mmCIF file of C-alpha atoms in Angstrom:
data_model
loop_
_atom_site.group_PDB
_atom_site.id
_atom_site.type_symbol
_atom_site.label_atom_id
_atom_site.label_comp_id
_atom_site.label_asym_id
_atom_site.label_seq_id
_atom_site.Cartn_x
_atom_site.Cartn_y
_atom_site.Cartn_z
ATOM 1 C CA MET K 216 20.408 -13.480 -9.114
ATOM 2 C CA LEU K 217 18.120 -10.675 -8.828
ATOM 3 C CA ASN K 218 20.431 -8.784 -11.336
ATOM 4 C CA MET K 219 21.311 -11.348 -14.016
ATOM 5 C CA TYR K 220 17.431 -10.522 -14.058
ATOM 6 C CA SER K 221 17.500 -7.409 -14.738
ATOM 7 C CA ASN K 222 20.060 -7.181 -17.330
ATOM 8 C CA HIS K 223 18.524 -9.995 -18.960
ATOM 9 C CA LEU K 224 15.454 -7.873 -19.606
ATOM 10 C CA ASN K 225 17.378 -5.102 -20.484
ATOM 11 C CA THR K 226 19.291 -6.915 -23.434
ATOM 12 C CA THR K 227 15.883 -8.508 -24.609
ATOM 13 C CA ILE K 228 13.527 -5.436 -24.079
ATOM 14 C CA SER K 229 14.777 -2.394 -26.132
ATOM 15 C CA PRO K 230 13.279 0.772 -25.670
ATOM 16 C CA ILE K 231 10.736 2.056 -28.111
ATOM 17 C CA THR K 232 11.564 4.968 -30.320
ATOM 18 C CA LYS K 233 9.534 7.195 -31.777
ATOM 19 C CA LYS K 234 9.943 6.172 -34.926
ATOM 20 C CA GLU K 235 8.925 2.627 -34.174
ATOM 21 C CA ARG K 236 4.986 2.177 -35.364
ATOM 22 C CA ILE K 237 2.934 1.031 -32.301
ATOM 23 C CA PHE K 238 -0.647 0.536 -34.006
ATOM 24 C CA LEU K 239 -1.277 -2.104 -36.352
ATOM 25 C CA THR K 240 -2.654 -1.394 -39.740
ATOM 26 C CA ASP K 241 -5.890 -2.126 -41.047
ATOM 27 C CA VAL K 242 -4.898 -5.075 -42.915
ATOM 28 C CA GLU K 243 -3.304 -6.565 -40.628
ATOM 29 C CA LEU K 244 -6.385 -5.754 -37.973
ATOM 30 C CA ASP K 245 -8.593 -7.199 -40.950
ATOM 31 C CA GLU K 246 -7.121 -9.882 -40.911
ATOM 32 C CA ILE K 247 -6.818 -10.610 -37.144
ATOM 33 C CA ALA K 248 -11.180 -10.277 -37.059
ATOM 34 C CA MET K 249 -11.060 -12.597 -39.367
ATOM 35 C CA PHE K 250 -8.952 -15.054 -37.712
ATOM 36 C CA LEU K 251 -10.609 -14.557 -34.559
ATOM 37 C CA VAL K 252 -14.213 -14.837 -35.719
ATOM 38 C CA GLY K 253 -13.834 -17.076 -38.729
ATOM 39 C CA ASN K 254 -14.643 -17.636 -41.674
ATOM 40 C CA GLN K 255 -18.826 -16.604 -42.813
ATOM 41 C CA GLN K 256 -20.102 -19.889 -43.318
ATOM 42 C CA HIS K 257 -21.361 -21.473 -40.147
ATOM 43 C CA PHE K 258 -21.853 -25.533 -40.009
ATOM 44 C CA ARG K 259 -24.510 -26.541 -37.672
ATOM 45 C CA GLU K 260 -21.523 -29.202 -36.360
ATOM 46 C CA ASN K 261 -19.709 -26.433 -34.757
ATOM 47 C CA ILE K 262 -22.813 -25.640 -32.445
ATOM 48 C CA ILE K 263 -22.512 -26.241 -29.215
ATOM 49 C CA ILE K 264 -25.174 -26.898 -27.249
ATOM 50 C CA PRO K 265 -24.953 -27.790 -23.425
ATOM 51 C CA ARG K 266 -25.787 -31.010 -22.054
ATOM 52 C CA MET K 267 -29.017 -31.896 -20.129
ATOM 53 C CA ILE K 268 -31.573 -34.684 -19.269
ATOM 54 C CA GLY K 269 -31.642 -37.130 -22.709
ATOM 55 C CA PRO K 270 -29.964 -36.130 -25.937
ATOM 56 C CA VAL K 271 -29.307 -33.278 -27.534
ATOM 57 C CA GLN K 272 -31.257 -31.782 -30.547
ATOM 58 C CA ILE K 273 -30.948 -29.535 -32.935
ATOM 59 C CA LYS K 274 -34.452 -27.279 -33.557
ATOM 60 C CA THR K 275 -34.929 -27.900 -37.899
ATOM 61 C CA ASN K 276 -35.935 -24.868 -39.174
ATOM 62 C CA GLU K 277 -39.592 -25.713 -38.717
ATOM 63 C CA GLU K 278 -39.388 -25.875 -35.098
ATOM 64 C CA LYS K 279 -38.160 -22.888 -34.899
ATOM 65 C CA GLN K 280 -41.006 -21.378 -37.506
ATOM 66 C CA ILE K 281 -43.811 -23.032 -35.424
ATOM 67 C CA GLU K 282 -42.101 -21.779 -32.309
ATOM 68 C CA ARG K 283 -42.392 -18.291 -33.262
ATOM 69 C CA VAL K 284 -45.712 -18.788 -33.831
ATOM 70 C CA MET K 285 -47.363 -20.173 -30.731
ATOM 71 C CA GLU K 286 -44.803 -17.480 -28.768
ATOM 72 C CA SER K 287 -46.583 -14.293 -31.328
ATOM 73 C CA CYS K 288 -49.064 -12.064 -29.575
ATOM 74 C CA ALA K 289 -52.189 -12.614 -32.100
ATOM 75 C CA PHE K 290 -51.679 -16.757 -31.022
ATOM 76 C CA LYS K 291 -51.405 -16.281 -27.080
ATOM 77 C CA SER K 292 -54.214 -13.471 -27.674
ATOM 78 C CA ILE K 293 -56.242 -17.076 -29.557
ATOM 79 C CA MET K 294 -55.798 -19.783 -27.473
ATOM 80 C CA SER K 295 -56.668 -17.908 -24.286
ATOM 81 C CA CYS K 296 -59.803 -16.914 -25.753
ATOM 82 C CA VAL K 297 -60.565 -20.465 -26.644
ATOM 83 C CA LEU K 298 -59.989 -21.761 -23.506
ATOM 84 C CA GLY K 299 -61.692 -19.166 -21.316
ATOM 85 C CA TYR K 300 -64.261 -19.734 -23.489
ATOM 86 C CA GLY K 301 -64.415 -23.681 -22.551
ATOM 87 C CA LEU K 302 -63.794 -22.686 -18.813
ATOM 88 C CA GLY K 303 -66.813 -20.706 -18.919
ATOM 89 C CA ALA K 304 -68.985 -22.752 -20.770
ATOM 90 C CA ALA K 305 -68.203 -25.202 -17.917
ATOM 91 C CA ILE K 306 -68.637 -22.485 -14.703
ATOM 92 C CA GLY K 307 -71.535 -21.410 -16.939
ATOM 93 C CA LEU K 308 -73.236 -24.849 -17.261
ATOM 94 C CA PHE K 309 -72.335 -25.767 -13.478
ATOM 95 C CA SER K 310 -73.778 -22.276 -12.312
ATOM 96 C CA SER K 311 -77.063 -23.329 -14.026
ATOM 97 C CA SER K 312 -77.439 -26.698 -12.618
ATOM 98 C CA VAL K 313 -76.666 -25.721 -9.538
ATOM 99 C CA ASN K 314 -78.765 -22.243 -8.973
ATOM 100 C CA PRO K 315 -82.147 -22.738 -11.248
ATOM 101 C CA ASN K 316 -84.163 -19.385 -12.339
ATOM 102 C CA VAL K 317 -86.332 -18.173 -9.229
ATOM 103 C CA ALA K 318 -88.955 -17.103 -11.523
ATOM 104 C CA SER K 319 -89.598 -20.410 -13.469
ATOM 105 C CA ILE K 320 -89.543 -22.418 -10.237
ATOM 106 C CA GLU K 321 -93.036 -21.648 -9.239
ATOM 107 C CA LYS K 322 -94.478 -23.779 -12.252
ATOM 108 C CA GLN K 323 -94.058 -27.175 -14.008
ATOM 109 C CA GLN K 324 -90.852 -26.449 -16.330
ATOM 110 C CA SER K 325 -90.257 -28.957 -19.434
ATOM 111 C CA ALA K 326 -87.324 -30.143 -20.149
ATOM 112 C CA ARG K 327 -86.795 -28.422 -23.294
ATOM 113 C CA GLU K 328 -87.410 -25.044 -21.481
ATOM 114 C CA ILE K 329 -84.452 -26.442 -18.925
ATOM 115 C CA LEU K 330 -81.868 -27.217 -21.441
ATOM 116 C CA ARG K 331 -82.563 -23.711 -22.519
ATOM 117 C CA GLU K 332 -82.068 -22.127 -19.808
ATOM 118 C CA MET K 333 -78.830 -23.790 -19.543
ATOM 119 C CA LYS K 334 -77.615 -23.383 -22.946
ATOM 120 C CA THR K 335 -78.322 -19.651 -22.797
ATOM 121 C CA THR K 336 -76.414 -19.533 -18.984
ATOM 122 C CA THR K 337 -73.564 -21.862 -20.625
ATOM 123 C CA LEU K 338 -73.414 -19.361 -23.466
ATOM 124 C CA GLY K 339 -73.021 -16.371 -21.822
ATOM 125 C CA TYR K 340 -70.877 -17.390 -19.407
ATOM 126 C CA ALA K 341 -69.048 -18.738 -21.823
ATOM 127 C CA LYS K 342 -68.703 -15.822 -24.399
ATOM 128 C CA ASN K 343 -67.347 -13.660 -21.276
ATOM 129 C CA PHE K 344 -64.646 -15.814 -20.261
ATOM 130 C CA ALA K 345 -63.378 -16.050 -23.668
ATOM 131 C CA VAL K 346 -63.503 -12.125 -24.273
ATOM 132 C CA VAL K 347 -61.722 -11.964 -20.951
ATOM 133 C CA GLY K 348 -59.030 -14.388 -21.478
ATOM 134 C CA CYS K 349 -58.662 -12.689 -25.333
ATOM 135 C CA ILE K 350 -58.537 -9.200 -23.745
ATOM 136 C CA PHE K 351 -55.927 -9.925 -20.830
ATOM 137 C CA SER K 352 -53.966 -12.211 -22.657
ATOM 138 C CA ALA K 353 -52.921 -9.838 -25.690
ATOM 139 C CA ILE K 354 -52.880 -6.690 -23.093
ATOM 140 C CA GLU K 355 -50.019 -8.785 -21.081
ATOM 141 C CA CYS K 356 -48.554 -10.205 -24.267
ATOM 142 C CA THR K 357 -48.059 -6.567 -25.795
ATOM 143 C CA ILE K 358 -47.109 -5.320 -22.342
ATOM 144 C CA GLU K 359 -44.032 -8.174 -22.554
ATOM 145 C CA SER K 360 -42.762 -7.560 -25.634
ATOM 146 C CA TYR K 361 -42.238 -3.694 -25.157
ATOM 147 C CA ARG K 362 -40.626 -4.079 -21.820
ATOM 148 C CA GLY K 363 -38.554 -7.340 -22.595
ATOM 149 C CA LYS K 364 -39.136 -8.667 -19.165
ATOM 150 C CA THR K 365 -41.356 -11.886 -17.950
ATOM 151 C CA ASP K 366 -42.345 -10.672 -14.503
ATOM 152 C CA TRP K 367 -45.399 -10.007 -12.512
ATOM 153 C CA LYS K 368 -46.000 -6.596 -12.948
ATOM 154 C CA ASN K 369 -46.777 -7.534 -16.782
ATOM 155 C CA GLY K 370 -49.530 -9.539 -15.305
ATOM 156 C CA THR K 371 -50.443 -6.815 -12.454
ATOM 157 C CA TYR K 372 -50.342 -3.428 -15.494
ATOM 158 C CA ALA K 373 -52.839 -6.168 -17.872
ATOM 159 C CA GLY K 374 -55.641 -7.384 -14.413
ATOM 160 C CA GLY K 375 -55.401 -3.169 -14.320
ATOM 161 C CA LEU K 376 -55.865 -2.001 -17.895
ATOM 162 C CA THR K 377 -58.298 -5.442 -18.762
ATOM 163 C CA GLY K 378 -60.644 -4.740 -15.483
ATOM 164 C CA GLY K 379 -60.281 -1.016 -16.353
ATOM 165 C CA LEU K 380 -61.907 -1.430 -19.911
ATOM 166 C CA ILE K 381 -64.153 -4.432 -19.048
ATOM 167 C CA GLY K 382 -65.370 -1.805 -15.562
ATOM 168 C CA LEU K 383 -65.760 0.910 -18.108
ATOM 169 C CA ARG K 384 -68.722 -0.170 -19.809
ATOM 170 C CA ALA K 385 -70.718 0.320 -16.459
ATOM 171 C CA GLY K 386 -68.516 3.914 -15.506
ATOM 172 C CA ILE K 387 -65.781 5.365 -14.881
ATOM 173 C CA LYS K 388 -65.948 4.897 -10.787
ATOM 174 C CA ALA K 389 -66.583 1.486 -11.965
ATOM 175 C CA GLY K 390 -63.649 1.358 -14.295
ATOM 176 C CA LEU K 391 -61.120 2.172 -11.700
ATOM 177 C CA ILE K 392 -63.002 -0.393 -9.232
ATOM 178 C CA GLY K 393 -62.358 -3.132 -11.761
ATOM 179 C CA ALA K 394 -59.436 -1.826 -12.720
ATOM 180 C CA ALA K 395 -57.746 -2.247 -9.203
ATOM 181 C CA GLY K 396 -59.501 -5.488 -8.874
ATOM 182 C CA PHE K 397 -58.766 -6.849 -11.374
ATOM 183 C CA ALA K 398 -54.907 -5.663 -10.625
ATOM 184 C CA THR K 399 -54.750 -7.096 -7.660
ATOM 185 C CA PHE K 400 -56.370 -10.693 -8.528
ATOM 186 C CA SER K 401 -53.511 -10.772 -11.523
ATOM 187 C CA THR K 402 -50.851 -10.421 -8.611
ATOM 188 C CA ILE K 403 -52.075 -12.359 -6.493
ATOM 189 C CA ILE K 404 -52.824 -15.612 -8.772
ATOM 190 C CA ASP K 405 -48.937 -14.909 -10.427
ATOM 191 C CA TYR K 406 -47.660 -14.617 -7.090
ATOM 192 C CA TYR K 407 -49.022 -18.222 -6.242
ATOM 193 C CA MET K 408 -48.504 -19.646 -9.897
ATOM 194 C CA HIS K 409 -44.800 -18.155 -9.724
ATOM 195 C CA ARG K 410 -44.444 -19.540 -5.349
ATOM 196 C CA SER K 411 -45.507 -22.930 -6.224
#
């Protein structure tokens, strides 16, 4: 049986002679490539999207443009600035209501003076949080775009740079302490957010 099979192979496969061409011509390679790749027209019906929960919907060009804008570093920075301003205003309002000015306790304050003090404290907190949020978000987005990865290192690097820039106003030592503290805080927050 084995001899019959080997004889059959010998009769069907002829040895390659030196005159036979093994390689394909350029025209034949182009035809094969066009067959494998297909034509240059792309129809939306040919797109295969993995099915998840709910119906499958293909994004329109307008949705893709809006998504690109929302994923840009400028939009993220502005959004962080606005949200930081709101959060800072809330914390400042709470802080001014809980911790009144010690110098003004000795005399009776009018409602106008109390509201003015609350406004000053609230706006101070709001501006600080807005600046920190904008700087941190811009630096983190830039680092993430440069590295091409989304992981905990982006937040740590951004926290270090942000803390260093903010602390640098008070000197080099304060800048180093601010960089270390903010980087540590960013790493802990990032770790906690990804764990839960």
